[in-house]
Amino acid sequence: MSLRIAITGTGAIADLHAQELDTIRGVELCACCDVSNSKARAFALRHKIKNLYLNIEDMLQREKPDAIIIAVPPYAQLKACLIAIEHKVHILCERPLTNNSRDAAKLARLANEAELVNIVSYETRGIPEVHKAANLVKAGRLGKIMHIEASYLQSWLSTQTLGNWKTSESLLWRMTQKFGGHGVIDDLGLTLLDCVAFIAGEINTIDVSKRSFRKDVPGNRLGDTQLNASDSAVIMAEMKDGALGSFHLSRWATGEINSLRLRVYGDKGGLSLKIKDGIPSLRLCTGPDRQNGLWSEIECPLVPNIWRSFINAIRKHDTALEPNFSSAYNIHKLLTSTKKETD
């Protein structure tokens, strides 16, 4: 019997979700929902979805799907998740889960009480090189972890690699605190922090310096949109085991379209993970190679991506699958002491 999956939000990221679900046997994308009728209709046509709605509650009430993909902007995700939990459907939610730790804690508690499979789409969790790196650290190949260096860099504010932010609705909302929350911290930082914690261990504390630079538009605003969400940040971190970390985030990194890098250094070795424009690689320096600074490419066995993991968990009713709402809360709560946005 096929699992019936609904999706709310029909922007660019929803297309990716639909394409990935289409590759999994026994899965039917049964309905889609968007506040824009034209967007919902176009999405339904692209993915051969029979039923479309303008209201998530109507969709869940009538379709009664097994699960839902929540791909709306962050400011709308809390309400969508609460409705999904009320209807007792499993949830795969885009990141960030919410704009604050209080709401993340609430969703984690409610989803757990309802015994629902609930995960957040931190895309690095479905990458073989990420899992291999985590296994190398856990196996002690690097020894005691001393230092971590990481970055997640994009360049769409200095180029048009993802489109023109002055005219792109999907980029513009990310630039205002009203809808984009912590800005680059929520957009890129949560993914990077999750990746660091998954590979190198729990993050104990962070200190954040972030900046919203003035844009080349009058009054630093477009229409009613104040461009005040952070677009660059530096994070200093202390890990639970005592290691130190420095993490860089920016939308101004000319030459970097979509680039995540992570280096973990221990007293017995180091590893270097790079995910550049969707292409991952992993290198290791350990043993005798340490003396000459020689790095070796590491082969990584395949692992299920985030969508296959979600579907497998539903079939097995594995509500412990991560990254779930609880693990997302653990990352969100690190941000409660972040500094106020500055110009």
XYZ file of C-alpha atoms in Angstrom, residues 23-196:
174
model
C 12.123 8.361 -7.051
C 10.855 6.323 -4.082
C 8.647 3.308 -4.704
C 5.350 3.089 -2.874
C 5.026 6.856 -2.377
C 2.250 9.013 -3.817
C 2.296 12.809 -3.710
C -1.438 13.116 -3.302
C -2.040 16.850 -2.829
C -0.390 20.259 -2.681
C -1.289 23.530 -1.010
C -0.295 27.165 -1.451
C -1.879 30.522 -0.652
C -1.366 31.371 -4.334
C -3.794 29.478 -6.543
C -1.641 30.034 -9.647
C 1.484 28.672 -7.928
C -0.379 25.657 -6.574
C -1.899 24.925 -9.974
C 1.447 25.213 -11.794
C 3.122 22.972 -9.197
C 0.355 20.377 -9.485
C 0.740 20.321 -13.267
C 4.529 19.952 -13.076
C 4.323 16.995 -10.715
C 1.067 15.410 -11.888
C -0.723 16.013 -8.591
C -4.487 15.615 -8.816
C -5.627 17.696 -5.853
C -4.653 21.240 -4.894
C -5.744 23.482 -2.041
C -5.344 27.027 -0.772
C -5.625 26.023 2.884
C -3.545 23.406 4.711
C -6.345 22.510 7.115
C -8.748 21.798 4.257
C -6.104 19.677 2.570
C -5.393 17.562 5.647
C -9.059 17.212 6.537
C -10.072 15.989 3.077
C -6.992 14.043 1.970
C -5.998 12.461 5.296
C -2.412 11.836 4.123
C 0.120 9.728 6.003
C 2.641 12.560 6.046
C 3.240 16.128 4.992
C 6.196 18.078 3.608
C 6.186 21.602 5.031
C 8.013 23.859 2.569
C 6.618 27.279 3.444
C 8.787 30.226 4.619
C 9.945 29.995 8.265
C 7.463 32.562 9.550
C 4.601 30.274 8.424
C 6.060 26.944 9.537
C 4.982 27.045 13.170
C 1.298 27.257 12.262
C 1.652 24.597 9.562
C 3.409 22.203 11.955
C 0.807 22.729 14.676
C -2.007 21.940 12.235
C -0.170 18.839 10.997
C 0.367 17.583 14.555
C -3.312 18.167 15.332
C -4.206 15.992 12.331
C -1.638 13.373 13.436
C 0.369 13.228 10.214
C 4.121 12.637 10.097
C 6.145 15.752 9.268
C 9.205 16.619 7.222
C 9.736 20.359 7.733
C 12.102 22.683 5.909
C 14.723 24.448 7.971
C 14.786 26.491 10.087
C 12.037 24.778 12.056
C 10.983 28.066 13.717
C 12.347 31.550 14.339
C 13.005 30.952 18.055
C 13.839 28.216 20.545
C 10.572 28.581 22.487
C 8.471 27.547 19.480
C 10.944 24.798 18.567
C 10.612 23.343 22.074
C 6.815 23.448 21.801
C 6.809 21.609 18.467
C 9.266 18.998 19.744
C 7.094 18.303 22.784
C 3.827 18.085 20.831
C 5.264 15.902 18.058
C 6.776 13.525 20.596
C 3.523 13.321 22.566
C 1.663 12.505 19.323
C 4.280 9.803 18.522
C 4.868 11.226 15.061
C 7.913 10.856 12.859
C 9.219 14.423 12.702
C 12.370 15.596 10.983
C 13.907 18.851 9.831
C 15.428 18.991 6.368
C 19.067 19.624 7.247
C 20.257 18.417 3.872
C 23.798 17.476 4.946
C 22.419 14.565 6.994
C 21.777 12.625 3.780
C 25.334 12.982 2.415
C 27.648 9.927 2.640
C 30.754 12.023 3.321
C 29.063 13.614 6.337
C 28.203 10.223 7.828
C 31.716 8.907 7.139
C 33.259 11.948 8.829
C 31.067 11.408 11.902
C 32.036 7.736 12.037
C 35.756 8.575 11.800
C 35.484 10.963 14.757
C 33.447 8.486 16.822
C 35.950 5.711 16.074
C 38.751 7.857 17.505
C 40.699 8.200 14.255
C 41.413 11.862 15.024
C 42.086 11.332 18.731
C 40.951 14.066 21.107
C 39.275 16.877 19.152
C 41.029 20.202 19.691
C 39.821 22.646 17.056
C 37.051 22.957 14.464
C 36.960 25.367 11.546
C 33.843 25.651 9.381
C 32.061 27.933 6.936
C 28.904 28.095 4.862
C 29.225 30.696 2.139
C 27.018 31.984 -0.663
C 27.300 35.018 -2.922
C 23.795 35.999 -4.006
C 24.072 39.483 -2.496
C 27.145 40.324 -4.584
C 26.131 38.348 -7.698
C 22.981 36.941 -9.255
C 23.904 33.283 -8.731
C 20.472 32.575 -7.191
C 18.657 35.370 -9.002
C 18.252 39.101 -8.437
C 17.417 39.674 -4.767
C 15.720 42.975 -5.654
C 13.059 41.159 -7.663
C 13.099 37.598 -6.265
C 10.369 36.954 -3.703
C 12.152 33.820 -2.453
C 15.298 35.845 -1.657
C 13.743 39.092 -0.457
C 11.895 37.663 2.549
C 15.220 36.262 3.833
C 16.543 39.817 4.158
C 14.064 41.155 6.721
C 13.907 40.287 10.407
C 10.110 40.235 10.240
C 10.110 37.159 8.006
C 13.743 36.020 7.915
C 14.390 36.002 11.673
C 18.121 35.787 12.367
C 18.885 36.094 8.645
C 22.023 34.247 7.602
C 22.126 32.493 10.997
C 18.773 30.803 10.363
C 19.310 30.363 6.635
C 22.834 28.899 6.638
C 23.991 28.835 10.243
C 21.553 26.261 11.596
C 22.539 23.823 8.839
C 26.217 24.378 9.581
C 25.774 24.051 13.357
C 23.815 20.821 12.884
C 26.551 19.461 10.619
C 29.285 20.397 13.111
